[in-house]
CSV table of C-alpha atoms and ligand atoms in Angstrom, one decimal:
chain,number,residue,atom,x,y,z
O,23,UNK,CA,-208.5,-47.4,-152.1
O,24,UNK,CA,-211.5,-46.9,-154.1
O,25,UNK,CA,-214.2,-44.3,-152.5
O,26,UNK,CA,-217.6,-44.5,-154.3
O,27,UNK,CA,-220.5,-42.2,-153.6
O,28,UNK,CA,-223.1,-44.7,-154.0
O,29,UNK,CA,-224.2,-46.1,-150.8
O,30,UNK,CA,-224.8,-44.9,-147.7
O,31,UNK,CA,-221.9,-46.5,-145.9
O,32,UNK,CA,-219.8,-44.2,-148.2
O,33,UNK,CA,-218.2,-40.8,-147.5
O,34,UNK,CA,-218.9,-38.1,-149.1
O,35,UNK,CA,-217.3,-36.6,-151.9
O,36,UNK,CA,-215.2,-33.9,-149.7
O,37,UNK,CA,-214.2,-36.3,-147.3
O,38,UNK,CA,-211.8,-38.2,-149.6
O,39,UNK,CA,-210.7,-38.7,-153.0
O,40,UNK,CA,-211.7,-41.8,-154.9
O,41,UNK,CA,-208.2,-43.6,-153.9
O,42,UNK,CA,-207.6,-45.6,-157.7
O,43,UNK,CA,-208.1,-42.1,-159.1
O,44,UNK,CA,-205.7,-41.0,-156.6
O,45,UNK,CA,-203.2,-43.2,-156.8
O,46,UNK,CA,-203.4,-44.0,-160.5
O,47,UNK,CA,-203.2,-40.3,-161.4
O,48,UNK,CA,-200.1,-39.5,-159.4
O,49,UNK,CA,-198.4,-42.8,-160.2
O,50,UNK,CA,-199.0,-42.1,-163.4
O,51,UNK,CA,-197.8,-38.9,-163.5
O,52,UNK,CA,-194.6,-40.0,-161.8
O,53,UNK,CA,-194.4,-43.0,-164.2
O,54,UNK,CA,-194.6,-40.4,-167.1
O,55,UNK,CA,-192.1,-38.3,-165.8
O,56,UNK,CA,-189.5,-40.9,-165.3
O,57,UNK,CA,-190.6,-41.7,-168.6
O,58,UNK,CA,-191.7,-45.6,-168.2
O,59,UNK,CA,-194.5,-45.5,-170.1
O,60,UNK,CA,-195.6,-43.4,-173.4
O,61,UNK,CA,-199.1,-42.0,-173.3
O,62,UNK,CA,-202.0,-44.0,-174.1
O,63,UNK,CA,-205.2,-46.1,-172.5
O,64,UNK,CA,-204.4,-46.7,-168.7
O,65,UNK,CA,-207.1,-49.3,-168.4
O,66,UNK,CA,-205.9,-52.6,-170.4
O,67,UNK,CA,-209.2,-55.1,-170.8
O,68,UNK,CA,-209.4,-58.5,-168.8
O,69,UNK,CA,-207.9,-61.1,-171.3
O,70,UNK,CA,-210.3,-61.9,-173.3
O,71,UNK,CA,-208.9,-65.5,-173.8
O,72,UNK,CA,-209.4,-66.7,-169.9
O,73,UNK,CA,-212.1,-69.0,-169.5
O,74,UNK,CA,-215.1,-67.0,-167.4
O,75,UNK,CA,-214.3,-69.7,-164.6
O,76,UNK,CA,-210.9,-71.4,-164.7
O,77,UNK,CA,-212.3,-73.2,-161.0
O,78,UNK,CA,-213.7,-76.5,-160.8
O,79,UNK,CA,-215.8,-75.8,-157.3
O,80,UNK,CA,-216.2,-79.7,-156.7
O,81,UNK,CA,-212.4,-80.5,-157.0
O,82,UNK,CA,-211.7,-78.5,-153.8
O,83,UNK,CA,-210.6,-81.2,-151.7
O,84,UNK,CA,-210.9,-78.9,-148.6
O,85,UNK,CA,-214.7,-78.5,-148.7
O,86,UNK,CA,-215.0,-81.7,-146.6
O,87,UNK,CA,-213.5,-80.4,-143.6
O,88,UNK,CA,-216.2,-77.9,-143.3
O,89,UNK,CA,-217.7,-76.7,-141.3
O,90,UNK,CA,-215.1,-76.1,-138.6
O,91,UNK,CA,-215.7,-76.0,-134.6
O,92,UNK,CA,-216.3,-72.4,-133.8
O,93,UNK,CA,-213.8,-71.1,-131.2
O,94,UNK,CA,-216.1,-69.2,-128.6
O,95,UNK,CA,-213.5,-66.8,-127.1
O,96,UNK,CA,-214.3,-64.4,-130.0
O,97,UNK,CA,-217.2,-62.8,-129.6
O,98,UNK,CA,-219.0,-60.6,-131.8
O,99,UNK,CA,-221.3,-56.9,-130.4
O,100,UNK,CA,-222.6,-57.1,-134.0
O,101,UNK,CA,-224.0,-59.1,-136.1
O,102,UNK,CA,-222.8,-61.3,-138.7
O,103,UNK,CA,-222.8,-59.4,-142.3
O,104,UNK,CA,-225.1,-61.6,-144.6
O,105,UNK,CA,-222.9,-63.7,-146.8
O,106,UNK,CA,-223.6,-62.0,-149.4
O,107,UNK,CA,-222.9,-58.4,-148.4
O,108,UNK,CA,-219.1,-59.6,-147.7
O,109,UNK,CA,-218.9,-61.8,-150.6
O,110,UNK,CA,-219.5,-59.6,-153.3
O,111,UNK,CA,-218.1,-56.0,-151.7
O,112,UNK,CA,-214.7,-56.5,-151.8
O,113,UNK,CA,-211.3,-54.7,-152.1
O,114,UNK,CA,-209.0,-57.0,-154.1
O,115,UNK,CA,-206.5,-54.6,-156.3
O,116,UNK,CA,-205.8,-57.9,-158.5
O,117,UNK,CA,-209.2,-58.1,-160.4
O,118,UNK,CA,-209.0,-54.4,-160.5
O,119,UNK,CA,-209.9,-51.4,-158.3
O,120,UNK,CA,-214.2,-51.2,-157.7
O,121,UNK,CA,-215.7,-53.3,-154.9
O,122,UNK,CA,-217.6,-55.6,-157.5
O,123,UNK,CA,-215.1,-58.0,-158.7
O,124,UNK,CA,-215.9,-61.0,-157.2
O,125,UNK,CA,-216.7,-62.1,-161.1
O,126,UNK,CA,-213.7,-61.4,-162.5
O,127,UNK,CA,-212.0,-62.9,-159.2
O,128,UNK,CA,-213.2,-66.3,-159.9
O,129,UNK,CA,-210.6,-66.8,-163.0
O,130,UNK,CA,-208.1,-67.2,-160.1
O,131,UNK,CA,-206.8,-71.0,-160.1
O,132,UNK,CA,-207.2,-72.5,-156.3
O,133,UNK,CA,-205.4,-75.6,-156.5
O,134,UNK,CA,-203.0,-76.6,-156.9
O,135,UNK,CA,-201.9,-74.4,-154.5
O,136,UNK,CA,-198.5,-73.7,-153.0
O,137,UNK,CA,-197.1,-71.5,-150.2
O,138,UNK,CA,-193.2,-70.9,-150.4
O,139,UNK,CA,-191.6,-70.7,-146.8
O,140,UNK,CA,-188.2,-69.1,-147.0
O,141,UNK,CA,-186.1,-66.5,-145.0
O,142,UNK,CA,-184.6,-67.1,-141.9
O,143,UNK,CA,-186.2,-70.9,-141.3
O,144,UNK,CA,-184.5,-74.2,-140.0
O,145,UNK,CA,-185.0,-75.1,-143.3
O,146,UNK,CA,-187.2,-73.5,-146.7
O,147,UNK,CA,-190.0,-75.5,-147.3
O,148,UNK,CA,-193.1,-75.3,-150.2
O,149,UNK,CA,-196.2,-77.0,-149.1
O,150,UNK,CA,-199.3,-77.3,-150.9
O,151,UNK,CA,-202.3,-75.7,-149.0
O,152,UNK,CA,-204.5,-79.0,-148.3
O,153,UNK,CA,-201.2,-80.4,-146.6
O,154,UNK,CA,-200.7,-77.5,-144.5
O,155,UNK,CA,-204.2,-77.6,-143.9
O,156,UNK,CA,-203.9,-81.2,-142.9
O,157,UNK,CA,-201.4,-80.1,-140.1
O,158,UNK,CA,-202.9,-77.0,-138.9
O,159,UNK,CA,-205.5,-77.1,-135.8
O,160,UNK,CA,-209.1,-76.2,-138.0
O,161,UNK,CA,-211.6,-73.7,-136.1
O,162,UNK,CA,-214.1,-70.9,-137.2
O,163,UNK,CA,-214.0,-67.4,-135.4
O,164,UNK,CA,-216.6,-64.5,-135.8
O,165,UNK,CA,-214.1,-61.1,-136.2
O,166,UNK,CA,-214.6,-57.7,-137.1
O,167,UNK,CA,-213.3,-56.2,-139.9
O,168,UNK,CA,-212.4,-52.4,-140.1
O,169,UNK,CA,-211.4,-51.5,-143.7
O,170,UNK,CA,-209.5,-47.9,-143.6
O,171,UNK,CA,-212.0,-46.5,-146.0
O,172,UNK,CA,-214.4,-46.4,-142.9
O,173,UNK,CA,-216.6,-49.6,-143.9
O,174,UNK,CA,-216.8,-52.7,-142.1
O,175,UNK,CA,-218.5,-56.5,-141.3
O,176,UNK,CA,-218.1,-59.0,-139.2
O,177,UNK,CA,-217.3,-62.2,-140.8
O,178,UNK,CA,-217.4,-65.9,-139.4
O,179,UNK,CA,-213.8,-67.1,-140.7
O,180,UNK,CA,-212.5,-70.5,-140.7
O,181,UNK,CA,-208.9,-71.3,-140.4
O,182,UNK,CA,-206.1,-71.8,-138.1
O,183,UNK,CA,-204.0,-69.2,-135.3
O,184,UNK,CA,-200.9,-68.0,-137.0
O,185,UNK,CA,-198.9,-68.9,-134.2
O,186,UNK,CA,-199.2,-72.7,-135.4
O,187,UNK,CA,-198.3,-71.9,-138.7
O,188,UNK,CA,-195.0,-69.9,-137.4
O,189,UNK,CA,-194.5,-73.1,-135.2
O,190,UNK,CA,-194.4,-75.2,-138.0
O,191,UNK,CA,-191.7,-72.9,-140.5
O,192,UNK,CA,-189.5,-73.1,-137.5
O,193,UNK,CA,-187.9,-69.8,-137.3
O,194,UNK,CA,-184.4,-69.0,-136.8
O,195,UNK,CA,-184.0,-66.6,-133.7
O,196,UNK,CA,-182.5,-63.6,-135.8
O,197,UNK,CA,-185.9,-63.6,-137.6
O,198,UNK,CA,-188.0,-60.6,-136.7
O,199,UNK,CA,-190.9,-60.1,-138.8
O,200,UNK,CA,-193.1,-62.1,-141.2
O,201,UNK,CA,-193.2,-61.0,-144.6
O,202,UNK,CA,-196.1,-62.2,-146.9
O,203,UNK,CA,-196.9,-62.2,-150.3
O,204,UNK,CA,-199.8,-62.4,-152.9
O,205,UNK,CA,-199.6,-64.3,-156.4
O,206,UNK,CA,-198.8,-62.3,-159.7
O,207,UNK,CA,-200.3,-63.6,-162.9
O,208,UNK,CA,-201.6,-61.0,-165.0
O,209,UNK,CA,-203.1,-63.4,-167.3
O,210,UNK,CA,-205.9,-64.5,-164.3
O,211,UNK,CA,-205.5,-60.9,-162.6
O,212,UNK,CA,-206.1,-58.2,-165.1
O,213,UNK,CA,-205.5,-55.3,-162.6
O,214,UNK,CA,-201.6,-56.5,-162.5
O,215,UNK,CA,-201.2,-55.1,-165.7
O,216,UNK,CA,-201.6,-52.0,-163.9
O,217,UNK,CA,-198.0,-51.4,-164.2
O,218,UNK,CA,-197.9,-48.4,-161.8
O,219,UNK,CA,-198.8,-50.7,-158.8
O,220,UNK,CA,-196.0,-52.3,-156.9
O,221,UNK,CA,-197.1,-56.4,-157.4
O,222,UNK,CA,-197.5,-58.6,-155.9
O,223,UNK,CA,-199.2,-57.1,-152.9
O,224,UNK,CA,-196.8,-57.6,-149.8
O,225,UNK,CA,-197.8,-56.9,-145.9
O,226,UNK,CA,-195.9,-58.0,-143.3
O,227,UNK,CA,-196.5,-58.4,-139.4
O,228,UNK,CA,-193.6,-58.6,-136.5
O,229,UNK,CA,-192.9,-62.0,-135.3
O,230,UNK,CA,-195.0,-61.0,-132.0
O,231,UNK,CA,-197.9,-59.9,-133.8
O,232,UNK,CA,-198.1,-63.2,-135.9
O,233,UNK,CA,-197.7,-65.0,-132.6
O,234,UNK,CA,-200.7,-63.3,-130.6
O,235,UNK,CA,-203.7,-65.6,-130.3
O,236,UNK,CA,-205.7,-63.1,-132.7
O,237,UNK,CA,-203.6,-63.4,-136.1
O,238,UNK,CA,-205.6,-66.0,-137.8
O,239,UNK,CA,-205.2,-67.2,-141.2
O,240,UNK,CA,-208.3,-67.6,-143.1
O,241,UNK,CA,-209.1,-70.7,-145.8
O,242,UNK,CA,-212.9,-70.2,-145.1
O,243,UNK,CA,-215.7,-68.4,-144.7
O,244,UNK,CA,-219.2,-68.8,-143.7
O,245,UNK,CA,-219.0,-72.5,-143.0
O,246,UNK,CA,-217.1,-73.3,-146.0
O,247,UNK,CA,-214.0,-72.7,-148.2
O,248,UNK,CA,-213.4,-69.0,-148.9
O,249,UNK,CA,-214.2,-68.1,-152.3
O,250,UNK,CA,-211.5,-66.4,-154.6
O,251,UNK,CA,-212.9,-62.6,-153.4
O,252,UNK,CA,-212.0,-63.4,-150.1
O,253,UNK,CA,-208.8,-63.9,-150.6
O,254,UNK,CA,-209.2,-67.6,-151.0
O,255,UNK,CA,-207.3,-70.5,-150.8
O,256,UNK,CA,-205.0,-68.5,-147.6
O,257,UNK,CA,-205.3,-65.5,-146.4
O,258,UNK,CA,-204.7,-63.2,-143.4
O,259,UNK,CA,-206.9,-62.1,-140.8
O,260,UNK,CA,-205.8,-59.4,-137.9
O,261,UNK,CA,-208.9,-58.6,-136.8
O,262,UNK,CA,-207.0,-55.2,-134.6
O,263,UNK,CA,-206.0,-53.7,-137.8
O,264,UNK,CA,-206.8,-51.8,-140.9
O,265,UNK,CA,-208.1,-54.4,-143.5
O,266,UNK,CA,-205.2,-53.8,-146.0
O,267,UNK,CA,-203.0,-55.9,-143.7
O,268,UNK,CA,-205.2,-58.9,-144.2
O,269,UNK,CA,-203.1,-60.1,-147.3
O,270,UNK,CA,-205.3,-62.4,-149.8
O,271,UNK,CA,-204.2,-65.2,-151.8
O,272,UNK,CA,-200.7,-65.4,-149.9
O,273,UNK,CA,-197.7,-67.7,-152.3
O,274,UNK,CA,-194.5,-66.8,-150.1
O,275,UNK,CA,-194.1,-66.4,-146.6
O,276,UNK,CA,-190.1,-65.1,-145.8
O,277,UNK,CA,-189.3,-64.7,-142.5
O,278,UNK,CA,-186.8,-61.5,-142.1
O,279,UNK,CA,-184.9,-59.6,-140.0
O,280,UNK,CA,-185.7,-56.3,-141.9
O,281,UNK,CA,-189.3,-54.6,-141.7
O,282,UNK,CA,-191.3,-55.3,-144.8
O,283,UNK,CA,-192.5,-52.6,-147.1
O,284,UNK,CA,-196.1,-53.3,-147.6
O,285,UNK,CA,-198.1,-52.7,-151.1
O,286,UNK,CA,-200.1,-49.8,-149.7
O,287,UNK,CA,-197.1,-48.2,-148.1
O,288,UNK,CA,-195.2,-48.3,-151.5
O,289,UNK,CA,-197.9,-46.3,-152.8
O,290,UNK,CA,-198.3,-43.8,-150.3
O,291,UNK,CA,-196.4,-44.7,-147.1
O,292,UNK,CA,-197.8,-40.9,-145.2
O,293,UNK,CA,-201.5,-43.2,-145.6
O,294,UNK,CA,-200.7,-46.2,-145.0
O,295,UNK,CA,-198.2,-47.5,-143.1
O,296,UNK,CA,-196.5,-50.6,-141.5
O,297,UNK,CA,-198.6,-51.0,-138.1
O,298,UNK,CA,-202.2,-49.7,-138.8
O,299,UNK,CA,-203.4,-50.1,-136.1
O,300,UNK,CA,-207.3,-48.8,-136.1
O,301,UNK,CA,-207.8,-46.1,-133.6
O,302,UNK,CA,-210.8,-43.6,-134.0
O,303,UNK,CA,-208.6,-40.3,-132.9
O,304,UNK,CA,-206.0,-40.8,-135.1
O,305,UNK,CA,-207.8,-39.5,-138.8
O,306,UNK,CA,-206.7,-40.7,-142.5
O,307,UNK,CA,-204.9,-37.7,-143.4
O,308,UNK,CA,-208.1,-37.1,-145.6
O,309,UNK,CA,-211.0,-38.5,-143.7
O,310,UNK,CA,-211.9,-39.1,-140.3
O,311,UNK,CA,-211.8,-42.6,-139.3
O,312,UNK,CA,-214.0,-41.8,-136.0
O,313,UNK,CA,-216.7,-44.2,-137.4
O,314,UNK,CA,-217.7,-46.5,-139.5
O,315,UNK,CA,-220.6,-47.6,-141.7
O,316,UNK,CA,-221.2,-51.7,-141.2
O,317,UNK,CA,-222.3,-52.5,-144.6
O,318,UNK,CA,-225.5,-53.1,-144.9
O,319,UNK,CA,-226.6,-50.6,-142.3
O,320,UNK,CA,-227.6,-47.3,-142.7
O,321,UNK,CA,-226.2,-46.2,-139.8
O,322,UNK,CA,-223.0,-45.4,-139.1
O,323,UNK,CA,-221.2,-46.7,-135.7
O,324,UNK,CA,-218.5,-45.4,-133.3
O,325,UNK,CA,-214.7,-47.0,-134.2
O,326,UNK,CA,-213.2,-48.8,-131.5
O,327,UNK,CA,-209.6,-48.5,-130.3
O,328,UNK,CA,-207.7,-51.6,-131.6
O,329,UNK,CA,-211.2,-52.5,-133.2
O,330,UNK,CA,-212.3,-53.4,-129.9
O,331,UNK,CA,-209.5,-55.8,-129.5
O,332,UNK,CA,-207.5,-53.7,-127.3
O,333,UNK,CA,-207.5,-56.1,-124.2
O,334,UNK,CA,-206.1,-59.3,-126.7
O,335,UNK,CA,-203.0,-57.0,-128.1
O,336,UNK,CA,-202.5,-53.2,-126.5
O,337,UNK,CA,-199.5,-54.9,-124.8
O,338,UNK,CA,-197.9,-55.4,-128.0
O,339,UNK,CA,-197.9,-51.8,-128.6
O,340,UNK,CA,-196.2,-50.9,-124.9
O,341,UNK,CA,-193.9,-47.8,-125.1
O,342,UNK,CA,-194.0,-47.5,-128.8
O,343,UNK,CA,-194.2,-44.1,-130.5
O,344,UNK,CA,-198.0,-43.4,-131.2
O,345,UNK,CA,-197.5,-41.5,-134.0
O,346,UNK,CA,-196.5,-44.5,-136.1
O,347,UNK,CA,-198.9,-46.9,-134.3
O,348,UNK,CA,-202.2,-46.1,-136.0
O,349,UNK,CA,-201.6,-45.1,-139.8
P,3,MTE,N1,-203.8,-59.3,-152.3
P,3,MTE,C1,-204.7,-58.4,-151.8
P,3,MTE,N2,-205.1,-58.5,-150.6
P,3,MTE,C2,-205.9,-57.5,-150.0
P,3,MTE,C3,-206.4,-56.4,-150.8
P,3,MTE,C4,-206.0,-56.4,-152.2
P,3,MTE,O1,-206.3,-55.5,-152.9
P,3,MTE,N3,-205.1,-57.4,-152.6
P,3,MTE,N4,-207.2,-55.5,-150.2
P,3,MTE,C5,-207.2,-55.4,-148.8
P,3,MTE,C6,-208.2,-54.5,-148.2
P,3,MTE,S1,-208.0,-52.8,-148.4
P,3,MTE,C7,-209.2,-55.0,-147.5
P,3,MTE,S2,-210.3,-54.0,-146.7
P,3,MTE,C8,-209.5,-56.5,-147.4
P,3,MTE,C9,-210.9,-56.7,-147.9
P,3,MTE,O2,-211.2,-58.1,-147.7
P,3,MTE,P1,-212.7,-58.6,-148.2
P,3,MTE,O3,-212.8,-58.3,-149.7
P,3,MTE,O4,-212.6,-60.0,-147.9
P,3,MTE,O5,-213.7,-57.8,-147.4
P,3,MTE,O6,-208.6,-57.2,-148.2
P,3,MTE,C10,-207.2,-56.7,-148.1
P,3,MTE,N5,-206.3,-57.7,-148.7
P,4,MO,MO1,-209.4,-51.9,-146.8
């Protein structure tokens, strides 16, 4: 995960390596090694031959249902990032590794749209996203957002709990965790050509963690459909968690008795691993995640345990071994 020295929010240069030169240099070494690849440019171009915006904005048939009652159980100590901050810093691996591909990320097709239900279900389902919409209880909720590269907002999502959306796959008992999944298409999402990553992007949650009230999954944002950045037309919010759990642009939900291996935990399962948890105490193994820099502050802020969200989910986390909990 990219590290830039730019702005203030940032760390500084000792504090971490930029993660895509990271990550691209060791997976590229081990790529060369088991000799997948022959030497030569890393960085393919975006296709040249996708149209600049593949989206027609006014065909979103969701745009209507906006904007959605706010649920006021959620309560911010911060406030809301300006729309534009969280709209154009983004992490989204897709459209390629900076934070300023919200450009590139509107060649991304939203409708039609379809989310594959399989695993252990009653029964395997695809349903198109304004259908599921159609069934799912609308609201908005303000949440934090902790990214684990020690930047973070606080968004005003709109969307539907989780735990309605499990209701509605109906999963079989044996079923123990939720395992989601991103679209690949290299044609719209030039960083897939990236062959060294693992695509599609993959995070998964237990069953229990899907089912407490926070797990949220976003359509919108800011009173009105997500756009493509944000991980529009479905993604994940877990507001408790390091921000490379909220999966983006999610195509296949399987529900599974085995623990999913996430994207990020592919790449480097000692950084990043299945629970991240946020915890200030418990460092990156090459930064200290004791604060964080809100963007658009200059001033950085203490981390919370569980984000601050502690009192919704610590019980989830009873008993378990702590030294898995919060990386
Ligand atoms: N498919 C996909 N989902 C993703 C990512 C990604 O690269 N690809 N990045 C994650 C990370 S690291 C963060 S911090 C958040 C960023 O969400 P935002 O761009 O809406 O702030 O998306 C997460 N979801
Ligand atoms: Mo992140």
């Amino acid at each position: 995960m990219l590290i830039k020295r730019k702005r203030g929010w940032e760390l500084p240069e000792n504090a971490a390596t930029p993660e895509h030169l990271f990550l691209s240099r060791r997976r590229f070494a081990q790529a060369f090694a088991a000799g997948a690849i022959a030497a030569g440019p890393i960085l393919l171009p975006a296709l040249a031959a996708t149209p600049a915006s593949a989206q027609d904005k006014a065909a979103d048939p969701s745009a209507k249902l906006y904007p959605f009652k706010q649920n006021m159980r959620y309560r911010l100590d911060r406030p809301i990032t300006g729309e534009e901050l969280a709209t154009t810093y983004n992490n989204f691996y897709e459209f390629g590794s900076q934070k300023n591909i919200h450009k590139e990320a509107q060649k991304l097709p939203l409708r039609p749209w379809t989310i594959k239900v399989d695993g252990m279900v009653e029964k395997p389902v695809e349903i198109g996203i304004d259908d599921l919409m159609a069934k799912m209880p609308l609201e908005e909720r303000l949440y934090r957002h902790r990214c684990v590269e020690a930047w973070s907002m606080a968004v005003p999502w709109g969307g539907f709990a989780m735990s309605e959306f499990v209701k509605l796959c109906q999963p079989l008992s044996q079923a123990k965790y939720v395992r989601m999944e991103t679209f690949k298409d290299p044609k719209v999402a030039p960083g897939q050509h990236q062959t060294w990553y693992p695509w599609p992007y993959v995070e998964g949650v237990t069953i229990e963690e899907a089912n407490n009230e926070l797990a949220f999954m976003v359509t919108g944002a800011y009173g009105k459909p997500a756009p493509a950045q944000n991980g529009a037309p479905l993604r994940l919010a877990l507001p408790w968690k390091y921000g490379f759990k909220h999966i983006k642009s999610i195509t296949r939900v399987t529900f599974t008795d085995k623990q999913p291996k996430s994207f990020w935990e592919e790449i480097q399962g000692r950084e990043y691993g299945f629970w991240a948890n946020v915890n200030p105490k418990v460092p990156h193994p090459r930064w200290s995640q004791a604060t964080e820099m809100p963007l658009g502050s200059k001033e950085r802020v203490p981390t919370l345990l569980y984000n601050g969200y502690g009192e919704f989910v610590a019980d989830l986390y009873k008993g378990m071994d702590e030294k898995v909990l919060f990386m």
